[in-house]
mmCIF file of C-alpha atoms in Angstrom:
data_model
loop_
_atom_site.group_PDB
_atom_site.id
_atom_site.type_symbol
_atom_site.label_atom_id
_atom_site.label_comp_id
_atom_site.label_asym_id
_atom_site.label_seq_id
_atom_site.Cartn_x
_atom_site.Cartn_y
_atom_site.Cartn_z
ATOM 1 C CA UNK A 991 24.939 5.849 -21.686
ATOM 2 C CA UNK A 992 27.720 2.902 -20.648
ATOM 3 C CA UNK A 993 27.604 -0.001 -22.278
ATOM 4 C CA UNK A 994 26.494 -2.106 -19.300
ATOM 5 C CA UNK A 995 23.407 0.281 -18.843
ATOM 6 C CA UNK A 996 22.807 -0.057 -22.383
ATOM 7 C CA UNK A 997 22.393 -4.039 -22.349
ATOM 8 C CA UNK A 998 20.282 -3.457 -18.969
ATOM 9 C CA UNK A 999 18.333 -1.110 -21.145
ATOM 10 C CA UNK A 1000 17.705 -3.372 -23.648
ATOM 11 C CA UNK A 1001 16.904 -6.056 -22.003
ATOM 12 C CA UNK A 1002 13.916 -4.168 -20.164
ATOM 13 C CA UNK A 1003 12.681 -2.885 -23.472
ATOM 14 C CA UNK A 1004 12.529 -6.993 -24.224
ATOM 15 C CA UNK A 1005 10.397 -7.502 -21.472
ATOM 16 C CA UNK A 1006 13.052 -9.566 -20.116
ATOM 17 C CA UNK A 1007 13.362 -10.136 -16.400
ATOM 18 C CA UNK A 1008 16.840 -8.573 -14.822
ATOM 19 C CA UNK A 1009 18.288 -9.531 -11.455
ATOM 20 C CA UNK A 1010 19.405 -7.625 -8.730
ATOM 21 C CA UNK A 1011 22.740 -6.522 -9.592
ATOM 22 C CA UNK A 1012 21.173 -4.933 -13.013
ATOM 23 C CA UNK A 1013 18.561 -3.398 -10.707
ATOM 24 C CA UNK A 1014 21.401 -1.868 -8.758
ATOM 25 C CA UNK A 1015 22.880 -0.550 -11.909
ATOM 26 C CA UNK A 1016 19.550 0.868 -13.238
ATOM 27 C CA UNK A 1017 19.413 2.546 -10.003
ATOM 28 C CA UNK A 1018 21.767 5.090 -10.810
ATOM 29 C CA UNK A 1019 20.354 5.773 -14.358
ATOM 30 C CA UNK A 1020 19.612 8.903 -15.538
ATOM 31 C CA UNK A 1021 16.157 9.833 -14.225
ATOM 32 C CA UNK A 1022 14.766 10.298 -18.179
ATOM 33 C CA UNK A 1023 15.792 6.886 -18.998
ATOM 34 C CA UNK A 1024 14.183 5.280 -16.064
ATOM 35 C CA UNK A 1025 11.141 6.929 -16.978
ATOM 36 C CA UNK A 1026 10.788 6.047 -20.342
ATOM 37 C CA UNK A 1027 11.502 2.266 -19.724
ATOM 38 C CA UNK A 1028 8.918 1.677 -16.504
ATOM 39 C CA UNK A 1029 6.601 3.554 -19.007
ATOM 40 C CA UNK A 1030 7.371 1.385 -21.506
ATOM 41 C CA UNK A 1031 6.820 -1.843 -19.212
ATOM 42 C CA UNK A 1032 3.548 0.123 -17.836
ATOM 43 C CA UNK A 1033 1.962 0.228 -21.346
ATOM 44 C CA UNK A 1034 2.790 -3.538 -21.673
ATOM 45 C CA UNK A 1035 0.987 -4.128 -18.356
ATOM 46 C CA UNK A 1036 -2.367 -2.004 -18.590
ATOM 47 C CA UNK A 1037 -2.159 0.380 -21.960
ATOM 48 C CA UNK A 1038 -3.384 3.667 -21.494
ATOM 49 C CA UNK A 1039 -5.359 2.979 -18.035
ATOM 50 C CA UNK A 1040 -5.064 4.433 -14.994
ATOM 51 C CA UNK A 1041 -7.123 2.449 -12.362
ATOM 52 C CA UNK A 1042 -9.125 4.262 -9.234
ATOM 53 C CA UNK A 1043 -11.439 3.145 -6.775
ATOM 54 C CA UNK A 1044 -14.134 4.884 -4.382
ATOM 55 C CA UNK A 1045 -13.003 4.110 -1.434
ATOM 56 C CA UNK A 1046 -13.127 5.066 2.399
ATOM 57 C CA UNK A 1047 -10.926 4.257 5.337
ATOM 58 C CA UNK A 1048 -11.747 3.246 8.681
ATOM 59 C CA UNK A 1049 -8.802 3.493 11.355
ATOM 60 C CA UNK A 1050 -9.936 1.773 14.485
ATOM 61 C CA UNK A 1051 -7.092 2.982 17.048
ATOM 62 C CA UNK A 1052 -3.751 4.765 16.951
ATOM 63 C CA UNK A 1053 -2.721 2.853 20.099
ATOM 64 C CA UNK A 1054 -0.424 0.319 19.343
ATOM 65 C CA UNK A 1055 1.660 -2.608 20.925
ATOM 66 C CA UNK A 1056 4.676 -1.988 18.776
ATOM 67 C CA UNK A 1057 6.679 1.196 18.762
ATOM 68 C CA UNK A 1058 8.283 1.413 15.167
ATOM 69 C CA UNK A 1059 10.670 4.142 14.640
ATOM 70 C CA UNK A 1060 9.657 5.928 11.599
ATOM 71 C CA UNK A 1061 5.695 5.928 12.622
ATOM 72 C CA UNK A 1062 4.271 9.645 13.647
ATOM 73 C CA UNK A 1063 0.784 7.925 13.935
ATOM 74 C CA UNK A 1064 1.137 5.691 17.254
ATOM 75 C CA UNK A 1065 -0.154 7.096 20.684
ATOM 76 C CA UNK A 1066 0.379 5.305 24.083
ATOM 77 C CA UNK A 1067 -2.797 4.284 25.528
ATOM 78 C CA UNK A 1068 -3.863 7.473 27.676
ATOM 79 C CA UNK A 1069 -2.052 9.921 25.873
ATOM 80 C CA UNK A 1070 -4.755 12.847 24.619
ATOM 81 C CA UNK A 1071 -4.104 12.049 20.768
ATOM 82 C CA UNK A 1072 -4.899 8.589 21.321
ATOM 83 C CA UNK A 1073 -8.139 7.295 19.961
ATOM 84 C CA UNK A 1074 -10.206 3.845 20.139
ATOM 85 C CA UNK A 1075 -13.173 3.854 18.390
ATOM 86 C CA UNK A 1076 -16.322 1.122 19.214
ATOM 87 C CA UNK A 1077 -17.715 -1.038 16.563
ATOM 88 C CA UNK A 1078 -20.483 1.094 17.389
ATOM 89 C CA UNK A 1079 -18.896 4.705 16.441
ATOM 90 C CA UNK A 1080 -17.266 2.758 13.582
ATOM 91 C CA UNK A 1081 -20.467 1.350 12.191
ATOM 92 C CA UNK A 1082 -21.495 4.993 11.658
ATOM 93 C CA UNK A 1083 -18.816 6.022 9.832
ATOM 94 C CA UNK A 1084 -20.331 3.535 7.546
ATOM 95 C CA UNK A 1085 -23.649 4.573 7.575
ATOM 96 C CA UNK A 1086 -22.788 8.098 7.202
ATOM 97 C CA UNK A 1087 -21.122 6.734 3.422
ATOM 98 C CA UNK A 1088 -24.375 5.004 2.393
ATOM 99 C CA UNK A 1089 -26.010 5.488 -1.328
ATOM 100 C CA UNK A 1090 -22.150 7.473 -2.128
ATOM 101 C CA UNK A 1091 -21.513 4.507 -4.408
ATOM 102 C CA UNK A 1092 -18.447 3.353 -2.552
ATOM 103 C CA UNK A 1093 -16.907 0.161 -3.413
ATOM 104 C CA UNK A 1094 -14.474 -0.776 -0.731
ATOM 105 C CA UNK A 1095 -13.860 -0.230 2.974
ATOM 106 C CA UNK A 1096 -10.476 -0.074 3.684
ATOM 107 C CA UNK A 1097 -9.456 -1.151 7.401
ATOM 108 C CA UNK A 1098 -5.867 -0.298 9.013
ATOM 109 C CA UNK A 1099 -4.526 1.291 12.466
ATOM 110 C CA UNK A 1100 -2.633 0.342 14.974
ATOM 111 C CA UNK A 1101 -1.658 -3.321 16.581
ATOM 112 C CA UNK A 1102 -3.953 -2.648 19.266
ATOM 113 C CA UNK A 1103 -2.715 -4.942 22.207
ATOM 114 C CA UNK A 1104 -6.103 -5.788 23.692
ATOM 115 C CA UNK A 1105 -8.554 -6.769 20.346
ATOM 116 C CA UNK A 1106 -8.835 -9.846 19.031
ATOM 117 C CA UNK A 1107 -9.716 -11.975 15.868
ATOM 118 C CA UNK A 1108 -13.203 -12.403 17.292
ATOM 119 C CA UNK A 1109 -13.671 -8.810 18.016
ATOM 120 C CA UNK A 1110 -12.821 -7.204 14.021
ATOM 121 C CA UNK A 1111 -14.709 -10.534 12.514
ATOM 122 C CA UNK A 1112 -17.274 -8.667 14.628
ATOM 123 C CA UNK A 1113 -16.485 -5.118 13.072
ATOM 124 C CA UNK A 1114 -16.088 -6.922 9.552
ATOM 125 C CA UNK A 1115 -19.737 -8.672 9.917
ATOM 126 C CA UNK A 1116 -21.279 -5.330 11.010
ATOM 127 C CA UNK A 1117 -19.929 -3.236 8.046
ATOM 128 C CA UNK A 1118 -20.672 -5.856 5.482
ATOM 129 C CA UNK A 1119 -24.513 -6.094 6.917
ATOM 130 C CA UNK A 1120 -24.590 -2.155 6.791
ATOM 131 C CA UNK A 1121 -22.841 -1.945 3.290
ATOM 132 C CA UNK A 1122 -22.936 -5.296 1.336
ATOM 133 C CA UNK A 1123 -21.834 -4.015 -1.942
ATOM 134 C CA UNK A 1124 -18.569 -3.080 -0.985
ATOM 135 C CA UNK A 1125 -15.382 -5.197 -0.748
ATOM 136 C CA UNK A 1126 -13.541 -5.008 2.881
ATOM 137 C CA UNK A 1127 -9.970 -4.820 2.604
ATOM 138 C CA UNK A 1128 -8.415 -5.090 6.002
ATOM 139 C CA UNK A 1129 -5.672 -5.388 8.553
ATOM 140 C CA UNK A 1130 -1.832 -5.500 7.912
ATOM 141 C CA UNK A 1131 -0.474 -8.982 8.078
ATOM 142 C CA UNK A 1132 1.386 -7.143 11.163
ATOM 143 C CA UNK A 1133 -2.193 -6.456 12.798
ATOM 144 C CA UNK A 1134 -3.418 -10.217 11.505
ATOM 145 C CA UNK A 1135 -0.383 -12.085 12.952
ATOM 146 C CA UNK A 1136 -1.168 -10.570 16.260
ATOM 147 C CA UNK A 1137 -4.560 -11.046 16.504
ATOM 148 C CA UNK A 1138 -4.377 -14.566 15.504
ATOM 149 C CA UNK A 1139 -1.407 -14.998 18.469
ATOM 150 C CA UNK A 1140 -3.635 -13.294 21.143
ATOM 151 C CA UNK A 1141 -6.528 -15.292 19.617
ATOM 152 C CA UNK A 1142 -4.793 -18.537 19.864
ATOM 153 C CA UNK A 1143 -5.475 -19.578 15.889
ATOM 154 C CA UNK A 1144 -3.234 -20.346 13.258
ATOM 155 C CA UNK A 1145 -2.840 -18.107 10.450
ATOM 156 C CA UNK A 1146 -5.140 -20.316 8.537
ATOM 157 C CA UNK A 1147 -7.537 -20.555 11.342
ATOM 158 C CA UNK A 1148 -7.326 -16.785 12.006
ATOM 159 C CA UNK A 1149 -7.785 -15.324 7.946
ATOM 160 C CA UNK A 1150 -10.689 -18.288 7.551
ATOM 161 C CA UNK A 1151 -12.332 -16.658 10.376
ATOM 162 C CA UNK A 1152 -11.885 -13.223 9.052
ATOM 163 C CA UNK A 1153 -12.673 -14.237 5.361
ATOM 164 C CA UNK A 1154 -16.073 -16.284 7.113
ATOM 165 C CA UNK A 1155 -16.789 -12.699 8.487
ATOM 166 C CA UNK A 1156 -16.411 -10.955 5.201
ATOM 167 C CA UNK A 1157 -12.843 -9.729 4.553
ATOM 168 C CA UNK A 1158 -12.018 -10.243 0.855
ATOM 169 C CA UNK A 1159 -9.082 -8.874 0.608
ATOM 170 C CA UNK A 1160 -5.364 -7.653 2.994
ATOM 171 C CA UNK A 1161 -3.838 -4.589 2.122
ATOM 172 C CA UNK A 1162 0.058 -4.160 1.796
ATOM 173 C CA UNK A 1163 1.370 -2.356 4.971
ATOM 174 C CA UNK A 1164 3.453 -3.612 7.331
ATOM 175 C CA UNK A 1165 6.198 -4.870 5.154
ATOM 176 C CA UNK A 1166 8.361 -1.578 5.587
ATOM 177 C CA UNK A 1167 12.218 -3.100 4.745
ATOM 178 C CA UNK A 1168 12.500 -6.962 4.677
ATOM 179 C CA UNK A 1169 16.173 -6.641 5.786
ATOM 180 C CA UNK A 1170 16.504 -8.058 8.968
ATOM 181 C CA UNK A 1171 19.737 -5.967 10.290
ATOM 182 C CA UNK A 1172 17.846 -2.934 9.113
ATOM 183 C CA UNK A 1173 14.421 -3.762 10.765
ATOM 184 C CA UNK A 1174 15.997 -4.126 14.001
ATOM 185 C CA UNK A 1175 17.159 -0.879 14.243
ATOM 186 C CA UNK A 1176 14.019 0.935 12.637
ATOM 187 C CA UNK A 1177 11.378 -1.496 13.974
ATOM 188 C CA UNK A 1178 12.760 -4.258 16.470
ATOM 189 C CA UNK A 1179 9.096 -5.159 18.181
ATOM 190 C CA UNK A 1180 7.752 -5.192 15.030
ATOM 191 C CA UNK A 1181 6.828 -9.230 13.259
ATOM 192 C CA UNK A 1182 9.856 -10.478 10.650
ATOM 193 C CA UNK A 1183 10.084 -9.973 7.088
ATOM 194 C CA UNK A 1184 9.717 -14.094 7.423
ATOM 195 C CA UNK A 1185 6.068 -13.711 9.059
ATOM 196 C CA UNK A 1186 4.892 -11.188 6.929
ATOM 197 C CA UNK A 1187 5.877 -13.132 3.702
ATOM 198 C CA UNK A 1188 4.497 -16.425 5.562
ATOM 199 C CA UNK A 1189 0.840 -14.391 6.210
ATOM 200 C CA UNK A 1190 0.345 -13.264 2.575
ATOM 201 C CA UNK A 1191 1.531 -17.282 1.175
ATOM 202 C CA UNK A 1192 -0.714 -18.193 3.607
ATOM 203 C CA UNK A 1193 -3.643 -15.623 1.802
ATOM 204 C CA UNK A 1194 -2.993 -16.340 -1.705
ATOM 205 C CA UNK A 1195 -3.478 -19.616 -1.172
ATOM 206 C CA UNK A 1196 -6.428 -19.625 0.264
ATOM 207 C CA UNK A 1197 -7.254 -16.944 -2.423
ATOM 208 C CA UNK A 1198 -7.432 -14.163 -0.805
ATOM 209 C CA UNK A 1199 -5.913 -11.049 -2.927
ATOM 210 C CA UNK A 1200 -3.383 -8.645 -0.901
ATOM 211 C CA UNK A 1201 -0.985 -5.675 -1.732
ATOM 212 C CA UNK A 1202 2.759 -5.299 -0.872
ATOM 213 C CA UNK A 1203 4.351 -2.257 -0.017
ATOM 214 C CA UNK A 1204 7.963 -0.507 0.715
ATOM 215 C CA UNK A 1205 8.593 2.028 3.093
ATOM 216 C CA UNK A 1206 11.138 3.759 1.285
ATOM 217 C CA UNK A 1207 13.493 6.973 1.580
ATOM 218 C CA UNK A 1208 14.900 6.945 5.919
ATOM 219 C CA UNK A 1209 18.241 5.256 6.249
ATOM 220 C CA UNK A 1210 17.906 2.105 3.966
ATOM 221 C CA UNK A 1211 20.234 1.410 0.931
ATOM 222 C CA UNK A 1212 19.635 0.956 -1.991
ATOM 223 C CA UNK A 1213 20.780 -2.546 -2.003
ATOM 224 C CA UNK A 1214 17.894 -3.224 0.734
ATOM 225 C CA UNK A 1215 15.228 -1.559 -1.475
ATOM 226 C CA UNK A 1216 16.229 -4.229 -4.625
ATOM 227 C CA UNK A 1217 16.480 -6.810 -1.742
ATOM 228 C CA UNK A 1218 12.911 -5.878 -0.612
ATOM 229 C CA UNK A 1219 11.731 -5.871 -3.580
ATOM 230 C CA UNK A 1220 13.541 -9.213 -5.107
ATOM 231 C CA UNK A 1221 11.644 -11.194 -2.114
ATOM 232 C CA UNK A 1222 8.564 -9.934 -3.285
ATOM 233 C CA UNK A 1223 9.375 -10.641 -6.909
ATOM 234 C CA UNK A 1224 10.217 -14.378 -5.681
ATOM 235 C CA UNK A 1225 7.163 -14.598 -3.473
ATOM 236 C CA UNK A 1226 4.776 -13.373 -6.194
ATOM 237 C CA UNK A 1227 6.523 -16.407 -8.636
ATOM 238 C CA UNK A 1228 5.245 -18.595 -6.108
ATOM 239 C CA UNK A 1229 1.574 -17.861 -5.010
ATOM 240 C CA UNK A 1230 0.931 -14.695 -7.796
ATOM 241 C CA UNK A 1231 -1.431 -13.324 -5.229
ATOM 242 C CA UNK A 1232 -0.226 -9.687 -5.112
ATOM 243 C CA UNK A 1233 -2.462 -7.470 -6.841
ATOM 244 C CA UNK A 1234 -0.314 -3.970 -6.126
ATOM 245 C CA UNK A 1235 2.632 -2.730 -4.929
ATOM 246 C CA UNK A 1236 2.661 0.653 -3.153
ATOM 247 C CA UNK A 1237 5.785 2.191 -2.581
ATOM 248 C CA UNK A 1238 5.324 4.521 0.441
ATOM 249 C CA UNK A 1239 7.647 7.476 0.989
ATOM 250 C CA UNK A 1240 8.893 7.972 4.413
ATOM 251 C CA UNK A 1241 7.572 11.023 6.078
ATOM 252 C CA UNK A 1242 9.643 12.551 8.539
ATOM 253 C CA UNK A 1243 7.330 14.551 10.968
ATOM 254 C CA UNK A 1244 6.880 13.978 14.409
ATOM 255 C CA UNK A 1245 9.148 10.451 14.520
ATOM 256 C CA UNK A 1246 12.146 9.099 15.727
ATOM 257 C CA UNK A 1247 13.430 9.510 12.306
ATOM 258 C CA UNK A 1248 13.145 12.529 11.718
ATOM 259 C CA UNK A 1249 17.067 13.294 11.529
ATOM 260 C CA UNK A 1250 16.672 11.544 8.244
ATOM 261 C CA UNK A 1251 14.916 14.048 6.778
ATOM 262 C CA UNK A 1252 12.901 12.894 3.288
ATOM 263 C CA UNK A 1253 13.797 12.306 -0.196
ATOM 264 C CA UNK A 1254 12.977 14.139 -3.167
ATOM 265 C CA UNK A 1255 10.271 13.612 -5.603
ATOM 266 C CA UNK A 1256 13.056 12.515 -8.682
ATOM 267 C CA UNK A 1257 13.914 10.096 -5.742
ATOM 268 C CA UNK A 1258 10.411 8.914 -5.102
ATOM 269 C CA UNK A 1259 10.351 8.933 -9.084
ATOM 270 C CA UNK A 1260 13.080 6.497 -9.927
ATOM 271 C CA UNK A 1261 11.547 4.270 -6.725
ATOM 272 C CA UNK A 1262 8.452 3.717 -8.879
ATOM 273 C CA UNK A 1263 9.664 3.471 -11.874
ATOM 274 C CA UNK A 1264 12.650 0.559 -10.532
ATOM 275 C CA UNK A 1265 9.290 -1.175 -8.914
ATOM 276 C CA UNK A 1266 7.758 -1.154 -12.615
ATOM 277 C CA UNK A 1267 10.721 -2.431 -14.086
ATOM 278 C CA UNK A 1268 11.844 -5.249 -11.426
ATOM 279 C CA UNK A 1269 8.231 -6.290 -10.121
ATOM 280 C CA UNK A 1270 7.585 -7.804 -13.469
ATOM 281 C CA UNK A 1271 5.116 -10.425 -12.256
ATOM 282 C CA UNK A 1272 2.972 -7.661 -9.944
ATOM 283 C CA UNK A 1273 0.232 -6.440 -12.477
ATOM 284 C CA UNK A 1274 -0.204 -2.514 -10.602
ATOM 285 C CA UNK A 1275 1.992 -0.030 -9.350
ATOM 286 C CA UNK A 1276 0.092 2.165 -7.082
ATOM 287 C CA UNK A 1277 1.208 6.245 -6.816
ATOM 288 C CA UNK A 1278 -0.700 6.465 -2.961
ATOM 289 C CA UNK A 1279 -1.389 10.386 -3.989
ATOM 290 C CA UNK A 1280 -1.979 10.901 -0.194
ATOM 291 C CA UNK A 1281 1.608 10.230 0.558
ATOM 292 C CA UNK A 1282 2.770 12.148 -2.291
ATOM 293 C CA UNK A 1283 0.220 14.398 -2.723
ATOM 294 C CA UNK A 1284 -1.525 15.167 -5.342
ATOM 295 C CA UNK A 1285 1.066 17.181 -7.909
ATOM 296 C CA UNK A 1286 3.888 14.249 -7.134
ATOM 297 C CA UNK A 1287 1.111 11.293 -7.801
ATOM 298 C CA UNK A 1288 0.353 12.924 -11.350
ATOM 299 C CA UNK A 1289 4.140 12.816 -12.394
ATOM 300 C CA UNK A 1290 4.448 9.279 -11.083
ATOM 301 C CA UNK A 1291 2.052 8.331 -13.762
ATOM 302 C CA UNK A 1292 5.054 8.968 -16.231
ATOM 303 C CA UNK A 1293 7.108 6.678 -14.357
ATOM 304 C CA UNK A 1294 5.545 3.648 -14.287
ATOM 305 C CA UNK A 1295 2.674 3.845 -11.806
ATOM 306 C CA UNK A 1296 -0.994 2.960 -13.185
ATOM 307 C CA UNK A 1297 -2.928 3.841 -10.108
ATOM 308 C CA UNK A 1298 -3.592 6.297 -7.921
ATOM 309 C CA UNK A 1299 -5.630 4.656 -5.100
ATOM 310 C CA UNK A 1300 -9.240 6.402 -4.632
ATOM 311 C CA UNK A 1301 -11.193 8.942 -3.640
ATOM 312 C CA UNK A 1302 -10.997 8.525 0.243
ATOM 313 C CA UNK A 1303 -13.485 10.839 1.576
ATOM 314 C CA UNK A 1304 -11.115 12.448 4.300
ATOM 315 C CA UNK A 1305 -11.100 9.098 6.302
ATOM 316 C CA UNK A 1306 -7.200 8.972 7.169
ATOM 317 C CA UNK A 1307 -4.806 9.990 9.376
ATOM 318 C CA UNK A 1308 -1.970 7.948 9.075
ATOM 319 C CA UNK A 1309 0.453 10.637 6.580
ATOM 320 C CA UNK A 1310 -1.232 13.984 7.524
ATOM 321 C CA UNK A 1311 0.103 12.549 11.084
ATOM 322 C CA UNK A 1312 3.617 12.549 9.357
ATOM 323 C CA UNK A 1313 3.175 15.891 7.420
ATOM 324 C CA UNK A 1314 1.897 14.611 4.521
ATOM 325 C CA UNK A 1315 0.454 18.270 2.173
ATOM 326 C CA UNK A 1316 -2.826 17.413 2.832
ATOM 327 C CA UNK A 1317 -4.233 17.311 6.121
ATOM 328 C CA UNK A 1318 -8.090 16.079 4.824
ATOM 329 C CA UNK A 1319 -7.128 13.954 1.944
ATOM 330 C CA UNK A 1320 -10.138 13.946 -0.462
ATOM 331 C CA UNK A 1321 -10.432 13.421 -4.212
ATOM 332 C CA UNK A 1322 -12.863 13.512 -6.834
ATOM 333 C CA UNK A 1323 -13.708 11.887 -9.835
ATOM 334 C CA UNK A 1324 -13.176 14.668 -12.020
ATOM 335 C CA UNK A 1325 -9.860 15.359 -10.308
ATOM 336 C CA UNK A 1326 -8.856 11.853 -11.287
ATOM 337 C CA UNK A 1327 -9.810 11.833 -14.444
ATOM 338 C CA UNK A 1328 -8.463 15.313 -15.112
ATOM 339 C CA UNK A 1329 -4.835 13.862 -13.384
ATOM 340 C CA UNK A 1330 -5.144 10.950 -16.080
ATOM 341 C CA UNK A 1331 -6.160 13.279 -19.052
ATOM 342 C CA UNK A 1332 -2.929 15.300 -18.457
ATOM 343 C CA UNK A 1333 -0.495 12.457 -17.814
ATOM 344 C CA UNK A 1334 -1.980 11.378 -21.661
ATOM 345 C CA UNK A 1335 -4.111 8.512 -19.518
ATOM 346 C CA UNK A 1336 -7.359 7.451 -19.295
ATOM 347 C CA UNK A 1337 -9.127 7.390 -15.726
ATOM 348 C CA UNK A 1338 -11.211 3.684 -14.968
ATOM 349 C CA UNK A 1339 -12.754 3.207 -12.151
ATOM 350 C CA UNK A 1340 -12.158 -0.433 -10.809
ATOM 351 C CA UNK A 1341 -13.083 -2.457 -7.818
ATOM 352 C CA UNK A 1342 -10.968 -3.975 -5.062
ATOM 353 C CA UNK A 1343 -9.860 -6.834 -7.337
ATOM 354 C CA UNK A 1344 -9.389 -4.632 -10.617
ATOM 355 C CA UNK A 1345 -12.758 -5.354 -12.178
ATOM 356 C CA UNK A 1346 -13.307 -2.261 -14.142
ATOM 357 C CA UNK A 1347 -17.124 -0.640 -13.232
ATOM 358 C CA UNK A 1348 -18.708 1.753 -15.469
ATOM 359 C CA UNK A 1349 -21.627 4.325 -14.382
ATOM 360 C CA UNK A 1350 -24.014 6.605 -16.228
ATOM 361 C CA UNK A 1351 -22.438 9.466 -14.683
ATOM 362 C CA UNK A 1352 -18.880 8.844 -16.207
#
């Protein structure tokens, strides 16, 4: 080990913060180190747990106003893989899930250019009458900054009206690569890093709890990942809203980046464990197992991640579209704990905001 790395090093095991050019250096690390250190800084952050949830999703549409580059999961309005479900046919999906003890609903697809705020505080009022128990996490601040646009309200205005409805929480998605020069190449419809940020300030303080992501591993740098992730570092000093950051691996099927062809798991490896080191102020770093499937997710828990998302129930499309190993994503609790058990972890079931649950069962 150089003597630079070794201060870098050092100063992790400290729990000392480290800037960007340190993260840079770290970057290149040997893959051991960076796994014992974001271990180290995981065990400072939650011990020996590894956090789950019971959770569905519900995908309204595939049809989107945006075109992104790297997406395999958007279908132009008429096209035969394109889908728009009703409140109606979504409400079912919900009642299908009833007495299944699940504790969030989680609500994503694509910017569909016709729906409104009025029309999902609809869909969010419906679920919640159908399944009260569970927390609705929902929309992209990509989807809300839309809505609220074709709706005419503020972002205030727009996430009161959701939040009046129900919502209680905004997943991370959307973010993909704050860089600006980089978005408009790989997403130049898409909102700014700028409105993104501005959505989630806007959430946290009106206390609403949200995620961050990075879409990670197509034809960024590695200066843009530590960039990415030093705006959410900065953003999180601010509000300290984020509950979980997700890195999400590029998948390469079926997209207009497919030429860039998809990293390997030591890659997707020292991603998560750099996110455990640098994101000192974000208390979870989630290992989305139906990205990386389910072999990948486990060894992430030795580099730094401390959850694995839930148990789904076969209720997305958006990475099987992509070519993600499992086409009908579905886990159990005894796979989870199992997955924790091995890792030398211990499996808790949580709710949307990290409240740990216990049941008879366990």
């Amino acid at each position: 080990m150089n003597h630079t790395l070794r201060i870098i090093a050092d100063k992790v095991r400290r729990a000392e913060r480290i800037g960007a050019d340190e993260a840079l250096c770290l970057q290149s690390a040997p893959l051991e180190l960076l796994g014992q250190l974001a271990a180290e800084a995981k065990r400072r952050a939650s011990g020996d747990k590894v956090f789950y949830n019971r959770n569905f999703h519900i995908e309204p549409t595939n049809i989107c106003a945006f075109n992104c580059r790297f997406c395999s999961y958007r279908r132009p309005k008429g096209s035969p893989e394109a889908w728009e479900y009703t409140i109606e046919q979504m409400e079912e999906s919900v009642r299908s899930r009833l007495g299944r003890g699940f504790t969030e609903v989680h609500i994503v697809g694509g910017v569909h250019p016709e729906r409104d705020t009025a029309y999902y505080a609809e869909l969010i009022r419906r679920i919640r009458a159908l399944m009260p128990e569970a927390a609705v996490k929902a929309f992209t601040a990509v989807e809300l900054a839309y809505m609220f646009r074709k709706s005419g309200l503020t972002t205030h205005e727009g996430l009161e009206m959701l939040a009046s409805a129900g919502m209680t929480a905004i997943p991370g998605g959307g973010a993909e690569i704050f860089d600006e020069q980089l978005r408009s190449r790989i997403c130049p419809e898409k909102g700014t890093a700028a409105e993104w940020l501005a959505v989630h300030d806007a959430a946290h303080r009106m206390g609403i709890r949200t995620n961050a992501t990075i879409l990670y591993g197509h034809v960024e740098t590695f200066g843009q990942r530590i960039d990415h992730l030093d705006r959410l570092r900065r953003q999180q000093d601010l509000t300290g809203g984020f509950d979980a950051f997700i890195p999400l691996k590029f998948r390469s099927r079926g997209n207009m980046l497919s030429h860039a062809g998809e990293v390997s798991a030591d890659e997707d490896m020292r991603m998560l464990a750099l996110s455990r080191i640098y994101l000192d102020n974000i208390p979870h770093i989630k290992a989305y197992w139906v990205m990386y499937g389910k072999q990948t997710a486990e060894r992430a828990l030795g580099f730094g991640a401390d959850d694995l998302d839930g148990t789904i129930d076969d209720s997305t499309r958006i990475y099987s579209m992509a070519g993600a190993d499992d086409s009908r994503p579905t886990m159990t609790i005894a796979e989870i704990h199992a997955m924790a058990r091995r890792a030398g972890l211990r499996a808790v079931e949580r709710d949307t905001h990290y409240n740990e649950i216990t049941r008879h069962e366990q």
